[in-house]
Every structure is written in structure tokens, then in C-alpha cells.
XYZ file of C-alpha atoms in Angstrom:
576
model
C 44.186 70.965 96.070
C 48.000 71.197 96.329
C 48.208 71.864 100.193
C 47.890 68.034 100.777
C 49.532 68.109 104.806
C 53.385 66.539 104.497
C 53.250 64.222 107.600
C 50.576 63.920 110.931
C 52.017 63.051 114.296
C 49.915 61.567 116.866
C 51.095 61.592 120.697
C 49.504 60.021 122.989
C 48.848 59.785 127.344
C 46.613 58.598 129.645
C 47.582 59.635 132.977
C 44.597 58.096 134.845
C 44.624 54.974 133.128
C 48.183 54.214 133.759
C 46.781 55.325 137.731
C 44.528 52.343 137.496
C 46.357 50.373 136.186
C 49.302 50.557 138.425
C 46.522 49.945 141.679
C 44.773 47.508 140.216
C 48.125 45.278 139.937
C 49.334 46.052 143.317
C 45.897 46.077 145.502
C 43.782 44.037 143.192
C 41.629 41.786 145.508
C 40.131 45.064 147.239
C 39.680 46.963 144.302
C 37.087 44.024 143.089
C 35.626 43.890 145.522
C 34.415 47.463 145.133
C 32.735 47.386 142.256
C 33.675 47.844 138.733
C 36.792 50.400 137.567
C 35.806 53.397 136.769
C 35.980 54.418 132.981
C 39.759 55.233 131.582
C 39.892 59.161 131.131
C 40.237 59.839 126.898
C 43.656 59.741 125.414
C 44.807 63.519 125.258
C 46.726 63.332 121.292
C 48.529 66.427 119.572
C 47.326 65.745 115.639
C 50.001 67.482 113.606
C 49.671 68.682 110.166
C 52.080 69.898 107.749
C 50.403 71.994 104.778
C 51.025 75.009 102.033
C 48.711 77.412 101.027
C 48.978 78.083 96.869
C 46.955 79.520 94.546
C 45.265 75.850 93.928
C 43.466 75.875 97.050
C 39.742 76.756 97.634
C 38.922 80.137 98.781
C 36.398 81.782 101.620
C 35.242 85.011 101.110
C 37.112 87.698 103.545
C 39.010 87.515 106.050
C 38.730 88.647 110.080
C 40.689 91.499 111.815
C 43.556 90.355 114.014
C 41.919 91.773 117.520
C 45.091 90.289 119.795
C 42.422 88.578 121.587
C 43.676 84.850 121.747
C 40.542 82.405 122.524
C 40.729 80.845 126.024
C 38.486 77.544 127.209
C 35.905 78.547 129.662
C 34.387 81.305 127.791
C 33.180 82.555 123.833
C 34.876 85.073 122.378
C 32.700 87.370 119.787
C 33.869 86.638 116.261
C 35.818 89.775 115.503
C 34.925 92.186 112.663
C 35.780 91.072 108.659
C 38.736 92.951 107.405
C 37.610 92.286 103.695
C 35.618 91.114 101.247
C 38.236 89.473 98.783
C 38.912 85.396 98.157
C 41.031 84.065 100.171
C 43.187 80.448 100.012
C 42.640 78.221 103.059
C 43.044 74.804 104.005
C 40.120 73.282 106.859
C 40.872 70.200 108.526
C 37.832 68.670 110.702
C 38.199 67.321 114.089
C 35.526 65.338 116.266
C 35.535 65.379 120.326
C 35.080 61.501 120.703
C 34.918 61.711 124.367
C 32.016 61.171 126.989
C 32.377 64.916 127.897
C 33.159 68.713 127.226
C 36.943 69.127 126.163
C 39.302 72.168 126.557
C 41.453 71.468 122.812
C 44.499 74.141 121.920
C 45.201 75.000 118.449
C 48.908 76.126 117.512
C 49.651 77.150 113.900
C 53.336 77.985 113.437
C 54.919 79.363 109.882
C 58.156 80.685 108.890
C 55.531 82.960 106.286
C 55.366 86.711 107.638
C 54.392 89.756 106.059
C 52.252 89.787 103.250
C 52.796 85.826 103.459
C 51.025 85.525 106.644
C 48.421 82.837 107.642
C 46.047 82.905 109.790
C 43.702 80.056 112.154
C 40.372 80.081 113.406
C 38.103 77.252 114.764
C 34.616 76.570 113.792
C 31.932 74.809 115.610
C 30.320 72.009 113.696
C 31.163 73.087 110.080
C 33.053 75.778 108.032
C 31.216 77.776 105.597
C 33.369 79.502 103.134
C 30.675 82.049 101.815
C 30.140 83.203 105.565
C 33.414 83.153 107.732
C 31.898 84.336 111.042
C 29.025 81.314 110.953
C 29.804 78.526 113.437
C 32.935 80.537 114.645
C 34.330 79.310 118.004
C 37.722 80.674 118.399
C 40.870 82.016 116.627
C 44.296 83.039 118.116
C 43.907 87.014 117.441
C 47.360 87.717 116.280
C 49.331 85.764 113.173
C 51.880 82.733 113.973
C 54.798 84.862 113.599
C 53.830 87.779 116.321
C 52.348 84.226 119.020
C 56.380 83.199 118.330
C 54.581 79.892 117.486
C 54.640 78.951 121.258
C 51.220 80.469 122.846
C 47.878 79.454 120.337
C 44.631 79.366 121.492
C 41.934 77.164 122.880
C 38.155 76.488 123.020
C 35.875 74.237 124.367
C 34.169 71.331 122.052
C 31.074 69.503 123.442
C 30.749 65.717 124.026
C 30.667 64.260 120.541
C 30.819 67.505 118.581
C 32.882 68.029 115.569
C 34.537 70.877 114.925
C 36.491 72.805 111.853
C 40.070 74.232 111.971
C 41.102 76.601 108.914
C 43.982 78.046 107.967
C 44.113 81.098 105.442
C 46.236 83.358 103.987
C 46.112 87.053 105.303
C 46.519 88.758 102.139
C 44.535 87.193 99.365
C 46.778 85.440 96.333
C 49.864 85.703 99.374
C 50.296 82.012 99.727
C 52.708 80.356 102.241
C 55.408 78.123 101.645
C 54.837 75.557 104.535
C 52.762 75.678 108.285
C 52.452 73.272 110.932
C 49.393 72.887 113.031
C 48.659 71.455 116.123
C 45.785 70.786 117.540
C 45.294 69.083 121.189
C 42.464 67.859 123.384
C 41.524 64.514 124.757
C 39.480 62.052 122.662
C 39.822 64.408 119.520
C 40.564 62.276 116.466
C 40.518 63.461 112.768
C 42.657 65.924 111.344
C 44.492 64.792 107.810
C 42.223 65.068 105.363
C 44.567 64.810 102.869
C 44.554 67.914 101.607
C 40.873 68.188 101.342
C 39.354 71.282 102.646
C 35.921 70.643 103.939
C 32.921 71.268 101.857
C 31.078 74.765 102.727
C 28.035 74.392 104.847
C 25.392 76.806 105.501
C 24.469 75.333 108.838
C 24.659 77.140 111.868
C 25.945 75.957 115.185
C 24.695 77.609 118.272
C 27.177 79.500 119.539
C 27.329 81.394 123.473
C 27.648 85.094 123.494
C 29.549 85.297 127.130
C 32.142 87.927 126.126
C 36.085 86.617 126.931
C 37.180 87.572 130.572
C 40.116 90.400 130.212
C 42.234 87.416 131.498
C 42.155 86.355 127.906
C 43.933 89.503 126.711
C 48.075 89.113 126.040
C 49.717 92.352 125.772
C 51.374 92.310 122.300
C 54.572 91.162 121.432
C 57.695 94.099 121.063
C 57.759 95.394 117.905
C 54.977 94.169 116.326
C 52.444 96.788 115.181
C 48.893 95.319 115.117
C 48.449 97.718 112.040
C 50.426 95.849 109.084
C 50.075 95.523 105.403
C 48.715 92.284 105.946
C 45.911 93.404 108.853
C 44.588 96.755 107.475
C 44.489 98.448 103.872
C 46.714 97.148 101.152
C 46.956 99.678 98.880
C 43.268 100.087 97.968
C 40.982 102.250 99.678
C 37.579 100.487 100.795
C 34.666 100.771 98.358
C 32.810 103.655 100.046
C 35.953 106.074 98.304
C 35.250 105.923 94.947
C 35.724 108.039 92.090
C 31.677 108.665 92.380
C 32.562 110.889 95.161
C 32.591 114.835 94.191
C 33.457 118.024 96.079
C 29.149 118.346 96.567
C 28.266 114.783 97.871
C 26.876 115.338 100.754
C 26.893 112.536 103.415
C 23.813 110.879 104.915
C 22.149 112.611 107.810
C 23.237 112.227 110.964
C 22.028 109.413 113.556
C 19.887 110.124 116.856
C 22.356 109.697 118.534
C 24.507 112.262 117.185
C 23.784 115.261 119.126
C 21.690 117.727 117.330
C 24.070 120.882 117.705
C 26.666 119.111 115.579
C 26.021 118.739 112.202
C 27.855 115.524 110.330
C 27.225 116.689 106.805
C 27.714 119.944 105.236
C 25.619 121.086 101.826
C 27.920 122.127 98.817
C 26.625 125.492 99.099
C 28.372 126.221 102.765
C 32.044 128.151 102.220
C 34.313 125.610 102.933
C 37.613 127.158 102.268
C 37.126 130.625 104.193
C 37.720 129.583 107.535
C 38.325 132.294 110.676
C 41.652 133.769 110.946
C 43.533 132.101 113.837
C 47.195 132.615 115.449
C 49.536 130.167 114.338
C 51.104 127.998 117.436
C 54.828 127.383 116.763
C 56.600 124.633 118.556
C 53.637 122.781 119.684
C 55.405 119.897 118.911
C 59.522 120.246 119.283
C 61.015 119.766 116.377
C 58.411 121.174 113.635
C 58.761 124.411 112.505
C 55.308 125.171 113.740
C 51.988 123.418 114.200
C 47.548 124.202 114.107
C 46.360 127.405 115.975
C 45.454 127.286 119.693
C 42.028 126.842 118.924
C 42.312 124.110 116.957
C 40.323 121.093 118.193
C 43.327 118.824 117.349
C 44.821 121.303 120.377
C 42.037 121.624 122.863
C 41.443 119.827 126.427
C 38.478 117.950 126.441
C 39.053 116.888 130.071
C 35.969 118.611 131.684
C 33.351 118.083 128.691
C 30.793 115.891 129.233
C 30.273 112.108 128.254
C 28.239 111.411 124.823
C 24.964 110.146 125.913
C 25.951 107.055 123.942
C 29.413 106.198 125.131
C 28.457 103.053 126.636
C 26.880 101.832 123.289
C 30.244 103.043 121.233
C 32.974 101.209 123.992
C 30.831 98.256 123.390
C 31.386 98.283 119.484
C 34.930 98.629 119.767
C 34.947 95.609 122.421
C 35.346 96.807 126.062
C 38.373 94.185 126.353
C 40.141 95.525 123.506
C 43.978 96.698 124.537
C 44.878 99.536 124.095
C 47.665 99.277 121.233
C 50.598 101.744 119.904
C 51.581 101.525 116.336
C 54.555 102.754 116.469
C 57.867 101.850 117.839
C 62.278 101.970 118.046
C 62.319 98.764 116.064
C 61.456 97.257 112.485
C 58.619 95.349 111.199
C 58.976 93.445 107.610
C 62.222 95.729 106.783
C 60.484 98.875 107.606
C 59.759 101.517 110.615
C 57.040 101.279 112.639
C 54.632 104.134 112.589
C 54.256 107.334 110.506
C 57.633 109.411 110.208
C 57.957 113.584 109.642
C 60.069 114.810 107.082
C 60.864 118.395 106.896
C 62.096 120.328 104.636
C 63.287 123.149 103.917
C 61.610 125.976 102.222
C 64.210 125.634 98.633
C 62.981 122.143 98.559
C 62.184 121.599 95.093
C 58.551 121.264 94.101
C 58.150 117.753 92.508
C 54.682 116.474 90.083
C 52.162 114.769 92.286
C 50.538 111.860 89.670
C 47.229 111.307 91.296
C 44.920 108.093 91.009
C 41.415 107.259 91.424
C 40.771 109.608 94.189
C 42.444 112.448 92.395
C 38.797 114.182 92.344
C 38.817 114.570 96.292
C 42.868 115.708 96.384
C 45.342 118.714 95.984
C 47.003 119.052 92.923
C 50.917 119.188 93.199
C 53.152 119.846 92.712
C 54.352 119.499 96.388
C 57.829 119.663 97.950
C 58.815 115.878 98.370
C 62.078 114.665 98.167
C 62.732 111.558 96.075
C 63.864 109.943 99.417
C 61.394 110.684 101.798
C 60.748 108.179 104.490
C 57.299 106.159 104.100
C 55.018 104.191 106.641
C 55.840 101.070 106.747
C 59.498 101.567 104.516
C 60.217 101.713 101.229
C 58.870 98.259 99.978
C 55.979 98.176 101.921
C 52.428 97.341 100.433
C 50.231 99.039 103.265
C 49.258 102.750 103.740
C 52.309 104.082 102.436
C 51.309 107.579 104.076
C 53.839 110.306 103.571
C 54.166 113.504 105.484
C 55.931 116.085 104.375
C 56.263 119.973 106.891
C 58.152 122.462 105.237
C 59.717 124.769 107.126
C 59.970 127.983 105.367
C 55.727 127.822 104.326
C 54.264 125.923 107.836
C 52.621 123.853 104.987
C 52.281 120.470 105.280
C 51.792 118.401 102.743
C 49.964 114.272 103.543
C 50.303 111.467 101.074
C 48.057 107.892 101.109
C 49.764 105.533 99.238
C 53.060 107.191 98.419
C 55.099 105.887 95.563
C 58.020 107.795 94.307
C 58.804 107.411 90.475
C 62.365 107.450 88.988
C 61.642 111.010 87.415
C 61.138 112.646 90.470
C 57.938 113.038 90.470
C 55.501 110.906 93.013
C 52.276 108.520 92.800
C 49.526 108.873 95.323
C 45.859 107.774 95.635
C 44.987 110.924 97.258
C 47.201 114.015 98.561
C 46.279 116.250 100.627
C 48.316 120.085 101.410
C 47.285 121.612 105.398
C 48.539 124.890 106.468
C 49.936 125.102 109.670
C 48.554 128.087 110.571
C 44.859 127.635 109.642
C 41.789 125.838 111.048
C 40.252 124.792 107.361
C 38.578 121.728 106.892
C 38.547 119.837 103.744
C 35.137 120.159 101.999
C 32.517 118.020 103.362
C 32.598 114.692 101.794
C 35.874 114.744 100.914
C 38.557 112.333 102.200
C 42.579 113.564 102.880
C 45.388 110.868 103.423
C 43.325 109.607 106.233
C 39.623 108.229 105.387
C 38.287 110.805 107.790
C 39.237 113.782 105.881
C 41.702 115.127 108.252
C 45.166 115.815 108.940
C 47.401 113.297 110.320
C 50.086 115.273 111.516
C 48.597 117.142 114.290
C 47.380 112.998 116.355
C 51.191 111.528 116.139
C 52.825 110.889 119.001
C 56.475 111.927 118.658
C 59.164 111.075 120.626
C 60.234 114.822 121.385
C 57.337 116.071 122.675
C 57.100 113.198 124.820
C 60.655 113.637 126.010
C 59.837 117.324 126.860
C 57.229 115.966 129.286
C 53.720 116.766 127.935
C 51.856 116.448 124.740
C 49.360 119.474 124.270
C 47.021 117.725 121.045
C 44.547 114.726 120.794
C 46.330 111.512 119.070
C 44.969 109.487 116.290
C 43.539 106.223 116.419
C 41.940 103.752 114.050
C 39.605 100.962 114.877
C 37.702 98.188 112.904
C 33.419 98.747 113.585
C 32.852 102.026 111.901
C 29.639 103.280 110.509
C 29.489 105.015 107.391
C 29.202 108.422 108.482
C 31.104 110.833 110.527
C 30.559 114.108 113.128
C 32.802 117.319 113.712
C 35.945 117.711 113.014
C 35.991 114.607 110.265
C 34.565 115.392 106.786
C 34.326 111.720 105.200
C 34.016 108.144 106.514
C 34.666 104.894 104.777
C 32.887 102.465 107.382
C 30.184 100.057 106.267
C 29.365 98.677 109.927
C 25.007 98.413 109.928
C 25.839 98.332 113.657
C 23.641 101.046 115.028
C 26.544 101.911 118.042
C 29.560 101.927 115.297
C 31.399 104.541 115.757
C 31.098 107.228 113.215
C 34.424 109.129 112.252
C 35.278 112.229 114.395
C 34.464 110.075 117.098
C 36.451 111.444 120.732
C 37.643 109.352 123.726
C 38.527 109.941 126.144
C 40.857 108.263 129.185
C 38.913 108.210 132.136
C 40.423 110.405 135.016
C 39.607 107.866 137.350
C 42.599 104.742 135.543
C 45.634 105.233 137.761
C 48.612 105.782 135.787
C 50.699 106.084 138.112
C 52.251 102.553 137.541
C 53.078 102.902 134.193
C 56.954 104.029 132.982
C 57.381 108.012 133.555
C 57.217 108.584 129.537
C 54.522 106.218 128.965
C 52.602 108.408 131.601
C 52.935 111.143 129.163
C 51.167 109.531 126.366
C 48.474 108.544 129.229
C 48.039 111.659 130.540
C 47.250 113.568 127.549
C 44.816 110.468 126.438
C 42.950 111.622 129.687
C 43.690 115.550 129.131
C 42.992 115.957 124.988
C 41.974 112.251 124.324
C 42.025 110.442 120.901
C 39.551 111.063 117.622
C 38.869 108.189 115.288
C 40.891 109.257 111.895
C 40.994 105.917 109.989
C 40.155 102.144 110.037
C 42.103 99.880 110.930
C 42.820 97.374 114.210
C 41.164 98.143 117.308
C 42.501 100.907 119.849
C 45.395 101.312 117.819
C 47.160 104.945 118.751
C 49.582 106.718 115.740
C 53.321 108.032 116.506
C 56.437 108.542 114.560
C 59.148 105.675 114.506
C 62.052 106.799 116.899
C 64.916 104.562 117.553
C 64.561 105.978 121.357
C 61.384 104.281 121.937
C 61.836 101.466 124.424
C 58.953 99.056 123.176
C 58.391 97.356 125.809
C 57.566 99.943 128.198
C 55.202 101.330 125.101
C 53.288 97.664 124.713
C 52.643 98.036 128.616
C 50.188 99.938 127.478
C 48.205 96.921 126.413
C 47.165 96.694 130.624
C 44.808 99.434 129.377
C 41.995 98.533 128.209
C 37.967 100.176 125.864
C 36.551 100.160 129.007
C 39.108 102.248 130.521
C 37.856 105.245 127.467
C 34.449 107.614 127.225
C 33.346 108.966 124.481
C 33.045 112.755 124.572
C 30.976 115.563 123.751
C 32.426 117.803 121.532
C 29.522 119.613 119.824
C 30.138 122.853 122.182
C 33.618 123.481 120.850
C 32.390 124.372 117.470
C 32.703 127.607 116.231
C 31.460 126.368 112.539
C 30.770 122.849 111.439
C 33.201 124.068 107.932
C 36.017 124.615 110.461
C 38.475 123.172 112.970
C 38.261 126.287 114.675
C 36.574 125.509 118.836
C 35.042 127.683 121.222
């Protein structure tokens, strides 16, 4: 192991010991006469350890999603969802509570390592178990040293004479870090430098309470800081449900009970699927795109007044009721890139360019398509994440949706899949098929643009990704790449809805538009990803911290919807 910590600092207090002490020497006859002292209170000690993760060091299997949740002592947070399935380097350092009782202890990791270099702390119960990262989980901070600002970490409770496990990992797997420092406090906790030594897997589980964190426990995230990074979500690959395997005529597992029976979630290959119902185009919906879906799109239709899915309760609870509300996008920059999904448009003499497509090529539309050799990318130009690319040109209404963008020095451009939409139609991809979005659907018609919020109103439902998602998906979506076995998971398609009843009244004037239309059209599950997260365009207008106020909201504050009575036919996004 090559991460052997550089140095441990040990700093210690006892505040009621230096109490008695100081009585005892200036009223000593009385206090004997008493009785005995009472016991000194344990020595509260900060253990500090210096480390690296390399390629040398040990690896667990996975990693968890970043929920922004930071662990707090007087509850148990859930361990969050796994992210993925790869090996990742990590260092473990083991700790014992030597005290006579129950001690609060705070963890702080900081690291100069961000981006793809990120690490990442959690706290385990008892032992650490490589093979099975959520056994014995106790705590973890939620968010990555360099969006905490190194100052905040978190904190658990460890019972009289228990022992307990703090890792550090890498976020992305063969990343590494250069150097981190970690802190962990509490009274009577001893251990810590292991000399580089991470601590043998175990299999054995540790009780652990299920009380769910108190919303207290929520911090609203930091400005400028997307929970969706190439580090917390996809980087570059698609998850293994997309695989070449797939054909135009796979046709999805049946539906759940809990799907309602007027809407079908899979589609057989015999069923037209590229015939859908002429529709009226709507131009402007948005300002500043040429034009946009029909009317009766569902991307375009209130869902204020339908009613609640039977099983709304059961889906809020698989996202995590205290989850905050989160937008991913933003004025600012994140690793040298924008943050959130930009619109090019072009025009319509924008020469048609080769579209090289890669494993999913099966599922896609062939180029070529009208891309420019500079067009901006999620994330920015070096970016390893999602890499979407959106293309509206203005003389076809066509738009044209890349996943993984990567332009090549002929001209021509890379892509894992592609996907071309007219603006003026309600088709549907075929069923089974996924777009630039694992869902199978646009991604232009649920981004929040800075325009349209300026003008006062946004007239669509807006994107959203989360991380619990089951491996199917309902009306409008066409393909899901969830693996959740949780029976409440939400499939893809999925619609919430902001209750009417959350005052927004407090909330900045333009942030009240992006509210109001979450309570008027709502949001539909498009892609994995970090909890609640919403999609917009980067915009150096934004003010970020009036959009991260929207962290106060909260999965509790959403529904889940009813859509089945909108559809006209389950092949298009056509609604009643």
C-alpha cells in the first residue's frame, strides 16, 4: 500500500477535568468530605491523517451516490444508493470509542483533488467490507471535500466501546488523489494511523437504526456546484442494461401493478411507431428557438388538475422524502466547463457533418447531422461526463441530441448514440429504444432556459434525473436503464408534480417561475443520475444563489401524477 498517512496530530482537552481540578485545590476539605470525585469526562482528540490514494491501494467494489445529505449525530441516515459497480482505491483507518458512553465523533476529509480526482468518506460501524460498501454503513458527508469547502464534514454517533471504520475512496475508479487530510473527532476515540494499512474486509454485519435523518440534516448546496458531475453520474459509459443486445423489437418487461392498467409501458415490434398523428407545430414556446413540440405534446401539457398515482407515497419514499430539490445548471463554471446542457442553433446552410456512432449505434439516427465543429458540450470541451450535445436548426425545426459528443479533427463527430426530433411532431422513438437520454426521449423540450424564465412563465414539464430507478418505464419514455429490485423505484416516464399547497411565495421572483411551472406542468424522470436534480441551459445571467435556494424544497414537497388519460396512443407523445 503506498497511501501510508504522512503525519497524525493528536489534540487534546478535558474541560471537566481541569473543572475538578481547579475546585478540588481551592475547596478541598469539603469536597472529601462528600464522597469520592466523580469520574474525569474522556479526552475529546482530533486524530489527523495525511494519505494518497494510487493505483497500489486495495479496492471496494462501487461506489455511493453523493445525496448532499451530510450525516448528523442524533439520528441514521439510510445508506444512499451505489453509483457503480467498478473497483475502486480506498484507504480505511479504524477508530474505537474508548469511553464509558455513546459519543457524537465528526469526520472532515479535505483535498486539493477535484474533478475526476475526487475522494470521497464514509463511516462504518464495526468493520468495512470491501465486497459490500453499504454493510455496517453509519454515515458519510453526502457531497465531496471540495463542494463541503473542507470546513463542514459530518458526524455520527459510536456506542460505548464500539469500533468503528473510516474510508476514503476515489470517486472515479483508477482517479487517484495526490494528498487528503482527515480528521476525525470525538471524546475517548483512539486509533486512526494504521500506517497505511487498509483494514481487512469483513462480512460481518453491525446492526444499524433505520430512523430516517431529520430535514435539519439537509445543507442547501454550495454555488456553483452541480450535484450532477463527471465524477457523480455516468462517465462516458452507459450502464449495462444499454447494450448492443438491444434491437428496434425488444420489447420491455411488462408493466408492474402498480402501473395503471390504461397505460401501457411496452410496445410490441409490430405497433407503427414512426406514423404518429399530425399535430400543429408551436413556435416560440421557448424564446429564442426557432420553434418547439406541438400543443399537444405531453412535454407541453398542464398536469395541475390530474390526479395523484395511487402509488405516489411509495415512489417519494424511493427517492428519499428529504432529498433537496437540486438545479444542475448555473451562471458559473464547474471543472473548466458550463454548468448544465447548452442550445446551439443553427442555421439551416449549416453544413451536414458524419455522425461515427458506437456501441449503441443499433438504437440511433444515422447522420449525417448539422453540427458545427465548435459546438458547445455539457460539461465543456474536456469533460469526461455526459457530453450531451443539442443541436436546433432553424431553417428544418429539427433538432438533433448527442450522448457522449466528441468532435474529431475531420469534421465529422463521435457519439454513443444520436438521436434527430422534429419540432413539429409528437413521434416517439420505437419502444425499447434509448435517445441521448436513457429514457428514450428528447431533452430539449425539459431545459430550463434562462429566456423563457425571464419572459415570466415556462409552458413545458422540466427534466430530472434521480438515482433508485427500476428497470422499466411508462408513457411518454420508451427505454429505462435502472436496475433498482426496489418494488417503489421509480420507473422512467415517471411525473411529479409540486404540490399546490408549498408556498412559493418566499422564493426570488424568477425562481418562482421555475416553481410555478414545477406545480403547473411538473417534472418527468428522463435519466439517472443524483437525486431531484432539475436540467437547464448554462446562462451567465443566472444568479446561483437565488437558484440553490431551491434546495429549501424538498421529495416530500412532489406527487407523483397520473398521466395515463392524456394518451392519445402509447406510440406517441401526442395527449388528450
Amino acid at each position: 500500500m503506498t497511501s501510508r498517512p504522512l503525519s497524525v496530530r493528536v489534540a487534546s482537552v478535558s474541560v471537566l477535568a481541569l473543572v475538578v481540578f481547579a475546585l478540588g485545590f481551592a475547596f478541598g476539605p469539603h469536597l472529601a468530605s462528600a464522597g469520592p470525585a466523580p469520574a474525569a469526562a474522556a479526552t475529546v482528540s482530533t486524530l489527523t491523517t495525511q494519505g494518497s490514494i494510487t493505483s497500489a491501494d486495495r479496492t471496494q467494489a462501487g461506489r455511493i451516490i453523493r445525496d448532499w445529505a451530510p450525516s448528523a449525530c442524533g439520528a441514521v441516515k439510510s445508506a444512499p444508493d451505489t453509483g457503480d459497480t467498478a473497483a475502486h482505491h480506498y484507504d480505511a483507518y479504524t477508530y474505537t470509542n474508548t469511553s464509558a458512553s455513546n459519543q457524537c465523533v465528526t469526520v472532515q476529509l479535505r483535498s486539493a483533488c477535484t474533478g475526476s480526482n475526487d475522494v470521497f468518506s464514509i463511516a462504518y460501524l464495526g468493520s468495512f467490507n470491501a465486497a459490500s460498501i453499504k454493510t455496517n454503513y453509519r454515515a458519510d458527508l453526502g457531497l465531496s471535500p471540495g463542494q463541503d469547502s473542507g470546513t463542514t464534514g459530518y458526524a455520527f454517533d459510536v456506542p460505548a466501546g464500539q469500533s468503528f471504520v473510516v474510508t476514503v475512496y476515489e470517486v472515479t475508479a483508477n482517479a487517484s488523489c495526490g494528498g487528503y487530510t482527515l480528521d476525525v473527532t470525538g471524546a475517548g476515540i483512539t486509533g486512526g494511523n494504521t500506517g497505511g494499512t487498509p483494514v481487512a474486509p469483513s462480512p460481518t454485519a453491525v446492526p444499524r437504526t433505520s430512523t430516517p435523518p431529520p430535514a435539519a440534516t439537509q445543507t442547501a448546496r454550495p454555488t456553483n456546484t452541480p450535484a450532477r458531475t463527471a465524477t457523480a453520474t455516468r462517465t462516458g459509459t452507459r450502464t449495462p442494461t444499454r447494450t448492443p443486445t438491444r434491437t428496434p423489437t425488444r420489447t420491455p418487461a411488462a408493466a408492474p401493478t402498480n402501473t395503471p392498467a390504461s397505460v401501457p409501458t411496452n410496445t410490441p415490434a409490430s405497433v407503427p411507431t414512426n406514423t404518429p398523428p399530425a399535430a400543429t407545430a408551436t413556435p416560440g414556446a421557448i424564446p429564442g428557438l426557432p420553434c418547439f413540440f406541438p400543443a399537444d405534446n405531453i412535454w407541453n401539457r398542464n398536469v395541475r388538475t390530474l390526479p395523484v398515482h395511487p402509488n405516489s407515497a411509495g415512489y417519494i419514499n424511493a427517492i428519499g422524502a428529504t432529498a433537496p430539490l437540486h438545479p444542475d445548471f448555473a451562471a458559473g463554471m464547474w471543472n473548466g466547463g458550463p454548468i448544465g446542457i447548452p442550445v446551439n442553433v443553427v442555421p439551416s446552410t449549416q453544413p451536414l457533418v458524419p455522425i461515427n456512432l458506437g456501441q449503441w449505434g443499433m438504437v440511433s439516427d444515422p447522420g449525417p447531422y448539422p453540427i458545427p465543429a465548435n459546438a458547445a458540450i455539457e460539461g465543456g470541451s474536456t469533460t469526461s461526463g455526459d457530453r450531451h450535445v443539442i443541436v436546433v436548426q432553424s431553417g428544418t425545426c429539427m433538432a438533433y441530441e448527442l450522448y457522449h459528443g466528441q468532435p474529431q479533427s475531420n469534421g465529422s463527430w463521435n457519439a454513443d448514440t444520436a438521436a434527430k426530433w422534429s419540432l413539429t411532431s409528437n413521434a416517439l422513438r420505437p419502444a425499447g429504444w434509448s435517445s441521448a437520454d436513457a429514457a428514450g426521449l428528447p431533452i430539449l423540450p425539459g431545459l430550463v432556459r434562462y429566456d423563457e424564465v425571464a419572459s415570466g412563465v415556462i409552458h413545458h414539464a422540466i427534466r430530472f434525473t434521480t438515482a433508485n430507478i427500476a428497470p422499466r418505464y411508462v408513457w411518454p419514455a420508451r427505454h429505462s436503464d435502472g436496475s433498482s429490485s426496489d418494488p417503489n423505484a421509480l420507473p422512467m416516464g415517471t411525473r411529479l408534480r409540486l404540490k399546490a399547497s408549498v408556498n412559493i411565495s418566499g422564493f426570488d421572483a424568477k425562481t418562482q417561475v421555475i416553481l410555478r411551472a414545477l406545480q403547473d406542468y411538473g417534472m418527468i424522470l428522463a435519466d439517472s443520475g443524483d437525486r431531484l436534480n432539475i436540467s437547464g441551459s448554462p446562462d451567465s445571467r443566472w444568479n446561483d444563489n437565488l437558484l440553490n435556494a431551491m434546495g429549501a424544497i424538498h421529495a416530500s414537497d412532489f406527487e407523483v401524477v397520473d398521466t395515463s388519460g392524456l394518451m392519445v396512443d402509447p406510440n406517441s407523445a401526442q395527449s388528450r
